Tab-separated table of C-alpha atoms in Angstrom:
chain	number	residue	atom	x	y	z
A	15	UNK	CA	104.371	-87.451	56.535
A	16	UNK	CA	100.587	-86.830	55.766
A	17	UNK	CA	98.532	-89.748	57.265
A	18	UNK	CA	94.779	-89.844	56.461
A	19	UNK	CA	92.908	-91.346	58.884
A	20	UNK	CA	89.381	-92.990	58.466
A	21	UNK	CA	86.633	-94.300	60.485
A	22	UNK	CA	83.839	-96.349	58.417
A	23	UNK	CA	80.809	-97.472	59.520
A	24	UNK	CA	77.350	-98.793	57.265
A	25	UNK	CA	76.893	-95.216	56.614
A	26	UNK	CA	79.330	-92.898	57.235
A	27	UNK	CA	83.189	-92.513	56.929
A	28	UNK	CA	84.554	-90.234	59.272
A	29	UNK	CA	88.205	-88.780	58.725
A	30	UNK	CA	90.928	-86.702	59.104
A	31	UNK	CA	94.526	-85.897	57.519
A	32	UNK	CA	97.769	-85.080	59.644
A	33	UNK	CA	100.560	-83.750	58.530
A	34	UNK	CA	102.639	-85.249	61.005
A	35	UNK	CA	104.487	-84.823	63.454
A	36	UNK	CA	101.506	-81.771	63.613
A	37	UNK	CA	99.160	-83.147	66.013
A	38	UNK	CA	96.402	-80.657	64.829
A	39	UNK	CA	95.147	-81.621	61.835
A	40	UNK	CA	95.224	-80.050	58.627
A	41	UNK	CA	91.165	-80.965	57.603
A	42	UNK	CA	88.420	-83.456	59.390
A	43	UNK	CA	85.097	-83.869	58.205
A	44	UNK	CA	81.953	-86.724	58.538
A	45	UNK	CA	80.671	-88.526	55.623
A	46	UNK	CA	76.597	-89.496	56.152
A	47	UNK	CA	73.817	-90.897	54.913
A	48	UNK	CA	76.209	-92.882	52.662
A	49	UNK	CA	73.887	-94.905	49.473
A	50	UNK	CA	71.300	-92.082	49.988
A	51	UNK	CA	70.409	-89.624	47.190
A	52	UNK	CA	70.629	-87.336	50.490
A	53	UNK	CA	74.126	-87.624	51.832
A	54	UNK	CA	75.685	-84.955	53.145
A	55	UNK	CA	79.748	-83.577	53.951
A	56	UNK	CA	81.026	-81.830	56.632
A	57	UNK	CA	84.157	-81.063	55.710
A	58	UNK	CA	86.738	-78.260	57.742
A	59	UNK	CA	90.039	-77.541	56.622
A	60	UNK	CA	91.873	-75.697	59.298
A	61	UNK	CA	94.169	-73.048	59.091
A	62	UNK	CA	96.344	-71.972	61.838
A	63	UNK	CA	93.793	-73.763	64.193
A	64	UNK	CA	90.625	-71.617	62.907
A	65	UNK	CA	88.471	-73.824	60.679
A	66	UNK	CA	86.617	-73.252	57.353
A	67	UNK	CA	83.436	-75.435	56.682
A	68	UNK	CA	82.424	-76.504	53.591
A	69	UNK	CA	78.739	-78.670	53.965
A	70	UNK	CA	77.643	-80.380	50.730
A	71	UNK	CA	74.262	-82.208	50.070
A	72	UNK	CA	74.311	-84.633	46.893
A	73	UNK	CA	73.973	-88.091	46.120
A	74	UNK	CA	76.048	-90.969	47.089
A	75	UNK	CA	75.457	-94.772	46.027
A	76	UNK	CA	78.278	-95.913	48.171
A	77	UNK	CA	82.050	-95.618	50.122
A	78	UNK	CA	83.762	-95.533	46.895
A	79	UNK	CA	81.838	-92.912	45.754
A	80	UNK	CA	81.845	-90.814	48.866
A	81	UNK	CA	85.191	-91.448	49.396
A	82	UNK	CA	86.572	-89.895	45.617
A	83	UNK	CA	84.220	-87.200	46.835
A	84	UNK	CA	86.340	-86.811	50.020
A	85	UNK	CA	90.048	-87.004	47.738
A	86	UNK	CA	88.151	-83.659	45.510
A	87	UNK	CA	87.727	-81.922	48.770
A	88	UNK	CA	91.121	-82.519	49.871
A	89	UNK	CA	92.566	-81.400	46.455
A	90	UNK	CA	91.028	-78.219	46.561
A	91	UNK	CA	93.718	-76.542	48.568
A	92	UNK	CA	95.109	-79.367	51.292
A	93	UNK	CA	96.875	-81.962	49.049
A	94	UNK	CA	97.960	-81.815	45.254
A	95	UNK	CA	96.985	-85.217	44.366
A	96	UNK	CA	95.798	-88.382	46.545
A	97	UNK	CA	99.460	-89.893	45.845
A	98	UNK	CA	100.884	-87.253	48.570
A	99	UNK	CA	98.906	-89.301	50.719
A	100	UNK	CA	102.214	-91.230	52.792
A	101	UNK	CA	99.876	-93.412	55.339
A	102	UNK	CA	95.895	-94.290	55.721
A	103	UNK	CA	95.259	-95.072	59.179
A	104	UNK	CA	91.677	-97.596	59.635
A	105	UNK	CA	90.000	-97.955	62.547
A	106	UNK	CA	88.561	-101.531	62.724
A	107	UNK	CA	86.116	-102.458	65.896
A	108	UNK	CA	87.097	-105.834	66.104
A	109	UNK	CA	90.955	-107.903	65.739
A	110	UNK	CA	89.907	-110.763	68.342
A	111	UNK	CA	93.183	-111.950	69.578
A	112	UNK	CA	95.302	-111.757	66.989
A	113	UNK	CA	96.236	-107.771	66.760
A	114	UNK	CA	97.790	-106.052	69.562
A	115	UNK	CA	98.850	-103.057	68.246
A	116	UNK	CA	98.684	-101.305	65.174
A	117	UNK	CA	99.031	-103.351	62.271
A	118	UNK	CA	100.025	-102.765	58.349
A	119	UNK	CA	97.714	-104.487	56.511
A	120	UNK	CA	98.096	-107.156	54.015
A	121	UNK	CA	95.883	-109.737	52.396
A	122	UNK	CA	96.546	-111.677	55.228
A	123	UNK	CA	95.191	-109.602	58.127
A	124	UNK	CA	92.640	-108.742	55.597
A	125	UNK	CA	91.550	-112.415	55.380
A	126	UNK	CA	91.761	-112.004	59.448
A	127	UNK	CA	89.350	-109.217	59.676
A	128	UNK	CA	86.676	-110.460	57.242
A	129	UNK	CA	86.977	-113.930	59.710
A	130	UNK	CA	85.779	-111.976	62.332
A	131	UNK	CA	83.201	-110.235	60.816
A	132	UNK	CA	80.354	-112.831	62.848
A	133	UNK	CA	82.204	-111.032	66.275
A	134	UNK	CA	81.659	-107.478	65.001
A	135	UNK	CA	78.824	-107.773	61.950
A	136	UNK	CA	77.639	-103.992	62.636
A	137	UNK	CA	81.376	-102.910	62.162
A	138	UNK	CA	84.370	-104.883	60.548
A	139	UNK	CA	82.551	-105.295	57.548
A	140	UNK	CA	82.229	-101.350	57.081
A	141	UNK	CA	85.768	-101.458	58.236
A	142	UNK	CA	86.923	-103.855	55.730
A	143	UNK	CA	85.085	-102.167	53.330
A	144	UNK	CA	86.612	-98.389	53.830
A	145	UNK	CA	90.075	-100.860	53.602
A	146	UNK	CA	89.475	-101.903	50.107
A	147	UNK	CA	87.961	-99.050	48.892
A	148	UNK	CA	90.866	-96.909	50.451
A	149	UNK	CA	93.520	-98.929	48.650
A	150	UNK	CA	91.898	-98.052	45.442
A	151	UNK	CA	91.962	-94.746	46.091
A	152	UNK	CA	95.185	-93.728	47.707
A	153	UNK	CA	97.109	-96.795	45.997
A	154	UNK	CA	100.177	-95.533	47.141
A	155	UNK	CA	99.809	-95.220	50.858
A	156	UNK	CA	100.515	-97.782	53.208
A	157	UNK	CA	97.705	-98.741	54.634
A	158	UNK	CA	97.713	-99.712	58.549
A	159	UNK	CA	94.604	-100.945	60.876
A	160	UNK	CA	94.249	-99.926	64.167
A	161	UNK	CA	92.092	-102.120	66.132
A	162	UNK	CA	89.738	-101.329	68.949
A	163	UNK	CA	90.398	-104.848	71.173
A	164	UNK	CA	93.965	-104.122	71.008
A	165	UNK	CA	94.148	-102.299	73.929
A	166	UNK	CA	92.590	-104.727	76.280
A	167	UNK	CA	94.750	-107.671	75.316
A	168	UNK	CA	97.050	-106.758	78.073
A	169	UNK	CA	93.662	-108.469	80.102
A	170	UNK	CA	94.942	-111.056	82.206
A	171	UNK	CA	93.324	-114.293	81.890
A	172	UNK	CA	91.315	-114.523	85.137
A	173	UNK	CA	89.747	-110.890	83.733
A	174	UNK	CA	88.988	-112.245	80.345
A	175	UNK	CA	87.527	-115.334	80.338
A	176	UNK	CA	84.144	-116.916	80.926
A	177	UNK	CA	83.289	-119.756	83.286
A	178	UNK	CA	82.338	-121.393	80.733
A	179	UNK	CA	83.760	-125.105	79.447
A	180	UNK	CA	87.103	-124.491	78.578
A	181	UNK	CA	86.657	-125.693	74.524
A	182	UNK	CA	84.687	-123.033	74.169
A	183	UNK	CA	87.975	-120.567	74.628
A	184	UNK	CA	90.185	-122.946	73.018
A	185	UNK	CA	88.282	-123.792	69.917
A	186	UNK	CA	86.159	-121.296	69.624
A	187	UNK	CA	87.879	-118.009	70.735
A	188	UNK	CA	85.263	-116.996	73.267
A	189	UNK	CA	86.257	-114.470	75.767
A	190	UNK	CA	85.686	-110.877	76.741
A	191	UNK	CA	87.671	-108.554	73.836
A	192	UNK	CA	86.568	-105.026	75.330
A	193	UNK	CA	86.014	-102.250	73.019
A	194	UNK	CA	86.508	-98.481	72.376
A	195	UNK	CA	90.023	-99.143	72.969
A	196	UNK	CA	91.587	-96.630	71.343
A	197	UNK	CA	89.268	-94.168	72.964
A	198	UNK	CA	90.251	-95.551	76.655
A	199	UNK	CA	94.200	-95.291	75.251
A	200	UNK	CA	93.832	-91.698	74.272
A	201	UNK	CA	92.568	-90.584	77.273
A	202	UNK	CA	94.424	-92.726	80.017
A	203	UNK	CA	97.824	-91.389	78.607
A	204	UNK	CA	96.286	-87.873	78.426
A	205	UNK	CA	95.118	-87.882	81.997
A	206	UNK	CA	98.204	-89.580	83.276
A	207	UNK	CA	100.723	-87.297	82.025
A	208	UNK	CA	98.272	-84.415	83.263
A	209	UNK	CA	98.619	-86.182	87.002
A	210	UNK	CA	102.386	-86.231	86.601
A	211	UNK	CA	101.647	-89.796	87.604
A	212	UNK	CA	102.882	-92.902	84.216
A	213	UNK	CA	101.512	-95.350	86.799
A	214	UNK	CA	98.548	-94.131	87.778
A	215	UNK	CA	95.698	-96.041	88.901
A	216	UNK	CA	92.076	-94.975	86.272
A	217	UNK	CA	89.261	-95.696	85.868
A	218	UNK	CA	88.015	-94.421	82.059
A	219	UNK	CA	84.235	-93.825	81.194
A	220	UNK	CA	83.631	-93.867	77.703
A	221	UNK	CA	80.117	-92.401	77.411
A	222	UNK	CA	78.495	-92.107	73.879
A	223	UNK	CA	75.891	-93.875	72.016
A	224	UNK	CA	77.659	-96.800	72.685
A	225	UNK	CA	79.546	-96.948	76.645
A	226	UNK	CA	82.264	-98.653	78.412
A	227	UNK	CA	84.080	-98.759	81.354
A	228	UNK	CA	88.372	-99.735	81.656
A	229	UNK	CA	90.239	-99.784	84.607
A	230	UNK	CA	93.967	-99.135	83.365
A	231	UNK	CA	96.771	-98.752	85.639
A	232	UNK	CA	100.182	-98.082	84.625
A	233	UNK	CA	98.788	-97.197	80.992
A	234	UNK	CA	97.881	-100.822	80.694
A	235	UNK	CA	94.136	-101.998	80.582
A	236	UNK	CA	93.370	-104.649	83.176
A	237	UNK	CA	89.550	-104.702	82.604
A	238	UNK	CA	86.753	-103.466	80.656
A	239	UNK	CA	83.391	-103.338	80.641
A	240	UNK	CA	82.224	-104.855	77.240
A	241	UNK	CA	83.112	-108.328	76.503
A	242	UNK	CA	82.415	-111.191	73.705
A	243	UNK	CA	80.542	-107.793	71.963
A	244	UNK	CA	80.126	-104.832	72.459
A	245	UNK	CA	76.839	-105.335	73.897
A	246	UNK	CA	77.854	-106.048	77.568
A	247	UNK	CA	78.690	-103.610	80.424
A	248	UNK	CA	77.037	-100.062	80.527
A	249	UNK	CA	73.579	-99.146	79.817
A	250	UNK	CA	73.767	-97.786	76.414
A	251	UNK	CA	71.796	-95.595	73.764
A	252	UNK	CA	69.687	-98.518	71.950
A	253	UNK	CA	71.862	-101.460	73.951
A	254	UNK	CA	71.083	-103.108	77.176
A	255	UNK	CA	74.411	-103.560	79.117
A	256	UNK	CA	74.385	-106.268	81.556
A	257	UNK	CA	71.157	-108.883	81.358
A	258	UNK	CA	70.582	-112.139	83.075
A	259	UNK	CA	71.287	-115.030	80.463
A	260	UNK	CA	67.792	-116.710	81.893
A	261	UNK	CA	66.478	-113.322	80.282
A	262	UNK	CA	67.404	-114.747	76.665
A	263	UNK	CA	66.312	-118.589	77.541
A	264	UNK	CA	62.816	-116.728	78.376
A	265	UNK	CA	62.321	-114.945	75.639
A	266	UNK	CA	63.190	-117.596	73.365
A	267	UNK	CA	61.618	-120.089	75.230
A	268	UNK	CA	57.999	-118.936	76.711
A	269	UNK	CA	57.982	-115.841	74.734
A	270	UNK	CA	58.656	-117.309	71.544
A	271	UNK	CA	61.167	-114.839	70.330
A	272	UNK	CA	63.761	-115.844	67.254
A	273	UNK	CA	67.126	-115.609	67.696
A	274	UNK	CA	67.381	-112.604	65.399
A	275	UNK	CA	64.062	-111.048	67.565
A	276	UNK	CA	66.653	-111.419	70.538
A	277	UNK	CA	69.329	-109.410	68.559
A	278	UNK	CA	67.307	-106.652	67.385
A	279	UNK	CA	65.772	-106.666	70.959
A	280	UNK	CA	69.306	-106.342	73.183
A	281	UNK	CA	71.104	-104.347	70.197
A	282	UNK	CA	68.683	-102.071	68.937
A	283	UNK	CA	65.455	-101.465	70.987
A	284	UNK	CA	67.403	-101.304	74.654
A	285	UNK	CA	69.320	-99.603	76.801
A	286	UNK	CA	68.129	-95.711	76.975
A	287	UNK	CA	65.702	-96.027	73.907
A	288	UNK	CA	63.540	-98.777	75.639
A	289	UNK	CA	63.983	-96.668	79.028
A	290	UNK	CA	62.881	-93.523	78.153
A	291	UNK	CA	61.419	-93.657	74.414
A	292	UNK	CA	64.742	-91.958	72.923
A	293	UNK	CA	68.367	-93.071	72.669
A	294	UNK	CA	69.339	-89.395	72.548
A	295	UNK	CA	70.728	-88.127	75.847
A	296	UNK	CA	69.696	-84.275	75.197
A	297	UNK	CA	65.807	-85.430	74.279
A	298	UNK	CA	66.096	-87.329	77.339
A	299	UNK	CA	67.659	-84.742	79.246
A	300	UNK	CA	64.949	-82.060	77.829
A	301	UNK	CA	62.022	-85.157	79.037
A	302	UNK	CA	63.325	-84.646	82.415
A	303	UNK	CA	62.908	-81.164	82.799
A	304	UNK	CA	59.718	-81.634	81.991
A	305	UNK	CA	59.032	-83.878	84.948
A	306	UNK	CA	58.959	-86.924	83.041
A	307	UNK	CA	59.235	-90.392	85.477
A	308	UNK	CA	61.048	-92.556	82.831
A	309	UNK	CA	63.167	-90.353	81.765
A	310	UNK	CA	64.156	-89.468	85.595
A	311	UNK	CA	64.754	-93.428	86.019
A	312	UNK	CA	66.401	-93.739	83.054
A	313	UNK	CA	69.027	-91.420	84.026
A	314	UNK	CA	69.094	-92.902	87.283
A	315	UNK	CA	69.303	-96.838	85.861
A	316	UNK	CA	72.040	-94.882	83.481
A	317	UNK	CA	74.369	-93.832	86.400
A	318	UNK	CA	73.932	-96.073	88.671
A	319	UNK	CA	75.165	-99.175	86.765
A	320	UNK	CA	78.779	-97.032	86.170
A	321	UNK	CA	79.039	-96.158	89.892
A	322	UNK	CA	78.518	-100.169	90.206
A	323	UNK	CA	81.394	-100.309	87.848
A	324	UNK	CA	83.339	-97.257	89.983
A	325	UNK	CA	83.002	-100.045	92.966
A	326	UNK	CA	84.367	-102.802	90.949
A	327	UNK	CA	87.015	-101.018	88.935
A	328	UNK	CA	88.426	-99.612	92.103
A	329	UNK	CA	88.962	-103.403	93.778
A	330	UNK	CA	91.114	-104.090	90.502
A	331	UNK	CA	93.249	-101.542	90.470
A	332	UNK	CA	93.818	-101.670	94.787
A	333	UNK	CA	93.134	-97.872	94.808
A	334	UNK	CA	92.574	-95.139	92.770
A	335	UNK	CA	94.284	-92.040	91.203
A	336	UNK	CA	91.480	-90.709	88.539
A	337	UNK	CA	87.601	-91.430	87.159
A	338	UNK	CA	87.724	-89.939	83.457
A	339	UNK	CA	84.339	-88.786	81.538
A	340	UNK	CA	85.004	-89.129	77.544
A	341	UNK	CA	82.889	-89.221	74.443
A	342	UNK	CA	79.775	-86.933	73.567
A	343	UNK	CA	78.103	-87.498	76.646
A	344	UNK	CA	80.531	-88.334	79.394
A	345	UNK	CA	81.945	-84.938	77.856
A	346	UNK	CA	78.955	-82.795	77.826
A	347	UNK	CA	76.390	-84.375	80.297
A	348	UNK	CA	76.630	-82.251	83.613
A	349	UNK	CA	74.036	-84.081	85.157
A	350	UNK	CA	75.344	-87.474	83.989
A	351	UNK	CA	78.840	-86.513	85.909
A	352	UNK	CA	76.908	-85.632	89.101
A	353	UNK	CA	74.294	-88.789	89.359
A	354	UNK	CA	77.481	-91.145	89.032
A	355	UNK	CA	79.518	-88.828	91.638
A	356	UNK	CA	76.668	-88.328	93.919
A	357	UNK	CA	77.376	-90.546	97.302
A	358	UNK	CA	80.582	-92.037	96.494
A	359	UNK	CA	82.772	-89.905	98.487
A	360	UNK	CA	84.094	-93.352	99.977
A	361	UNK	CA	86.244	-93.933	97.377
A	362	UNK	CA	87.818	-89.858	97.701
A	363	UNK	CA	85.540	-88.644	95.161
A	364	UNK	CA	84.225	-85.292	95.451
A	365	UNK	CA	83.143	-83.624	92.847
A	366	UNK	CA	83.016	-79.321	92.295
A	367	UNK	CA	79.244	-78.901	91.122
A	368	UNK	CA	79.896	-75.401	89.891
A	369	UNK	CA	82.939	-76.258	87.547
A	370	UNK	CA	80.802	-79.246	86.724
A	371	UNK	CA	78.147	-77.351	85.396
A	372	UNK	CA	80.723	-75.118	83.052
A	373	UNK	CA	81.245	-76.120	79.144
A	374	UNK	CA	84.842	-75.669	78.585
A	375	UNK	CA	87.065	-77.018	75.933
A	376	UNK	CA	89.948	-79.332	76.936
A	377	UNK	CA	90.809	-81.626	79.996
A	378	UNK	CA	88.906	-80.215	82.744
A	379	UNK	CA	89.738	-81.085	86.400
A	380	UNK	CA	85.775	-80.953	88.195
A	381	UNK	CA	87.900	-81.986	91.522
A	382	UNK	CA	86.322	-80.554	94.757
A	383	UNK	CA	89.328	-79.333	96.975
A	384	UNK	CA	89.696	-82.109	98.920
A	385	UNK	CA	88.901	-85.081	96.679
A	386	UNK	CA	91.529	-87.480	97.694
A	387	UNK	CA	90.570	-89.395	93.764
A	388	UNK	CA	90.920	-86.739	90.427
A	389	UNK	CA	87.657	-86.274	88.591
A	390	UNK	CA	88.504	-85.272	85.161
A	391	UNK	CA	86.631	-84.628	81.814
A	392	UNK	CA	89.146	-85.327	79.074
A	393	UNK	CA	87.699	-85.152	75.410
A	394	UNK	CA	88.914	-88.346	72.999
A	395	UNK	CA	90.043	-88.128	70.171
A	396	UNK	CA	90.859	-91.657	68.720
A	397	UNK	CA	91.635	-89.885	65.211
A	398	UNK	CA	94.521	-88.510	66.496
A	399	UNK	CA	95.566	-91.577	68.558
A	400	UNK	CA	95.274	-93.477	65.748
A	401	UNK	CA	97.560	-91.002	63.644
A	402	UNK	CA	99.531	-91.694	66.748
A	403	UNK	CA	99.784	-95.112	66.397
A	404	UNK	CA	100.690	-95.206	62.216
A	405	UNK	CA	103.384	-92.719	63.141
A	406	UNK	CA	105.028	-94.884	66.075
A	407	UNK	CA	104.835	-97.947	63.690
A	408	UNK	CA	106.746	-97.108	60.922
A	409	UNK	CA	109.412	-94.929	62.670
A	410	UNK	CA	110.072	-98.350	64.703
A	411	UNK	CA	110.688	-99.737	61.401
A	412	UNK	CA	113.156	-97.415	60.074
């Protein structure tokens, strides 16, 4: 069964075909710069594991367009024609609480996801847009969505909701949802079969432009950092994390910001970027060699908020088996790993500073002999669970 799986945001469409029940894939590549005259393709196809790398510059108005591009690639030597395409797999940010686990799609979830589109307007409408273009490109796959809140709606209530009047959950659907779901999955079921342990107690750290924290236990997530949006929880790359509410009556109020200034302010101009001056962690990283202050406090702010989470995570779960580090920084970051692991030996955490300072590809234990709690780097790779997911689906249904 080939399944193609795509991730599409404003600008890019990320992908990458299985030919399943091969869990290495047969090509991957990243779409950017999409409705530039500039827009470029990285695209490897991979044979016996070693990949070839084809990088294009040229001109695309839009998905469509980028996408047919895509289908040529794949013709030239992975596919015959986009009909031997079985299964598209989507990754869509937001489902609310209607999707809890992969789901084919029909007009119906498709009205669904464009309803939600005020929840997630940076991402479902890319989403729903690689969707439509998608089914006019590989018209006979089946086409399936795979939802990033669908892992967290095993939440239980008293984790999920707000103190807020209770009409406002019951009419108007407001809650925590949690994000990067699919990236927590991945990774919890990789580090628990690696501990021998199906009900062990995690904590996940999701670490990239955009961060959050779950705390899963028995492969189940019982909280998670991000909530009504993905702008709660961790400091981020351009988002805040955690504020005060007062903070937004202020600045609206006294300060005479609009409600959009507010948006642009918490989404866009925050987190590590109004720190430190970038939302890039190696420009950062390269500031602080240099002796810079903010970027020094940045990192610090930047750590210390997930060991706050560490603390909090670890009262959920009554104990605690493994911390993981995922995505581009929590993967890559040495120094990152060691600010969060400094002084928390409390909770059995000890971390090995020289394998911690080693690149190496795969899970990586960073465990000091001794460390009663596993520290583990374990690289995501929601493509995959994705294909994962399409592949589980329809052999249920046969």
């Amino acid at each position: 069964m080939n399944i193609f799986v795509i991730n599409s945001g404003s600008s890019s469409i990320k992908y990458q075909l299985f030919r399943w029940p091969a869990e290495q894939p047969v090509c991957s590549g990243l779409v950017e710069r999409v409705g530039s005259e500039q827009a470029t393709i990285s695209h490897k196809v991979f044979a016996e594991g070693v990949p070839t790398e084809q990088r294009l510059t040229l001109p695309l108005p839009d998905h469509e367009a980028g996408l047919h591009k895509v289908v040529h690639l794949l013709t030239d030597g992975v596919i015959q024609d986009p009909s031997d395409i079985d299964v598209v797999g989507h990754r869509v940010v937001h489902g609310g609480e209607s999707f809890s686990q992969a789901t084919p799609i029909t007009p119906e979830v498709k009205a669904e996801i464009q309803r939600l589109f005020g929840l997630a307007p940076l991402h479902n409408p890319a989403n729903y847009l690689g969707i439509e273009v998608a089914e006019r490109v590989f018209p006979r796959a089946r086409q399936v969505a795979v939802f990033d809140t669908a892992f967290h709606q095993t939440l239980p209530e008293k984790a999920f909701r707000y103190a807020l009047p209770t009409a406002l959950y019951t009419e108007q659907r407001i809650r925590r949802y949690g994000f990067h779901g699919t990236s927590h999955q991945y990774v919890a079921a990789q580090a628990a079969a690696y501990l021998g342990q199906p009900d062990a107690r995690l904590i996940t750290i999701h670490l990239g432009n955009g961060c959050s924290m779950a705390a899963v236990r028995g492969g189940q997530s019982l909280d998670t950092s991000m909530g009504f949006s993905p702008l709660a929880g961790l400091v981020m790359g351009t988002r805040s994390g955690d504020v005060d509410p007062s903070i937004l009556l202020h600045l609206t109020g006294p300060l005479g910001y609009s409600p959009e200034q507010v948006n642009t302010l918490l989404n866009k101009e925050s987190g590590m970027l109004g720190l430190a001056g970038s939302n890039d962690m190696r420009d950062i990283s390269q500031a602080l060699a240099a002796g810079d202050a903010a970027a020094q406090l940045a990192y610090d702010i930047y750590a210390y908020r997930i060991r706050q989470y560490i603390g909090a995570y670890a009262a959920v779960l009554n104990g605690l088996d493994a911390i993981i580090f995922t995505a581009g920084v929590g993967e890559n970051d040495a120094l990152v790993r060691q600010l969060v692991c400094q002084d928390i030996d409390f909770f059995g955490l000890v971390l090995a500073e020289a394998q911690n300072q080693q690149r190496q590809p795969g899970l990586r234990d960073l465990s000091a002999p001794g460390s009663r709690a596993k520290i583990l780097v374990v690289p995501t790779n929601e493509e995959l669970e994705i294909a994962q997911q399409c592949a589980a689906l329809f052999a249920s249904a046969s």
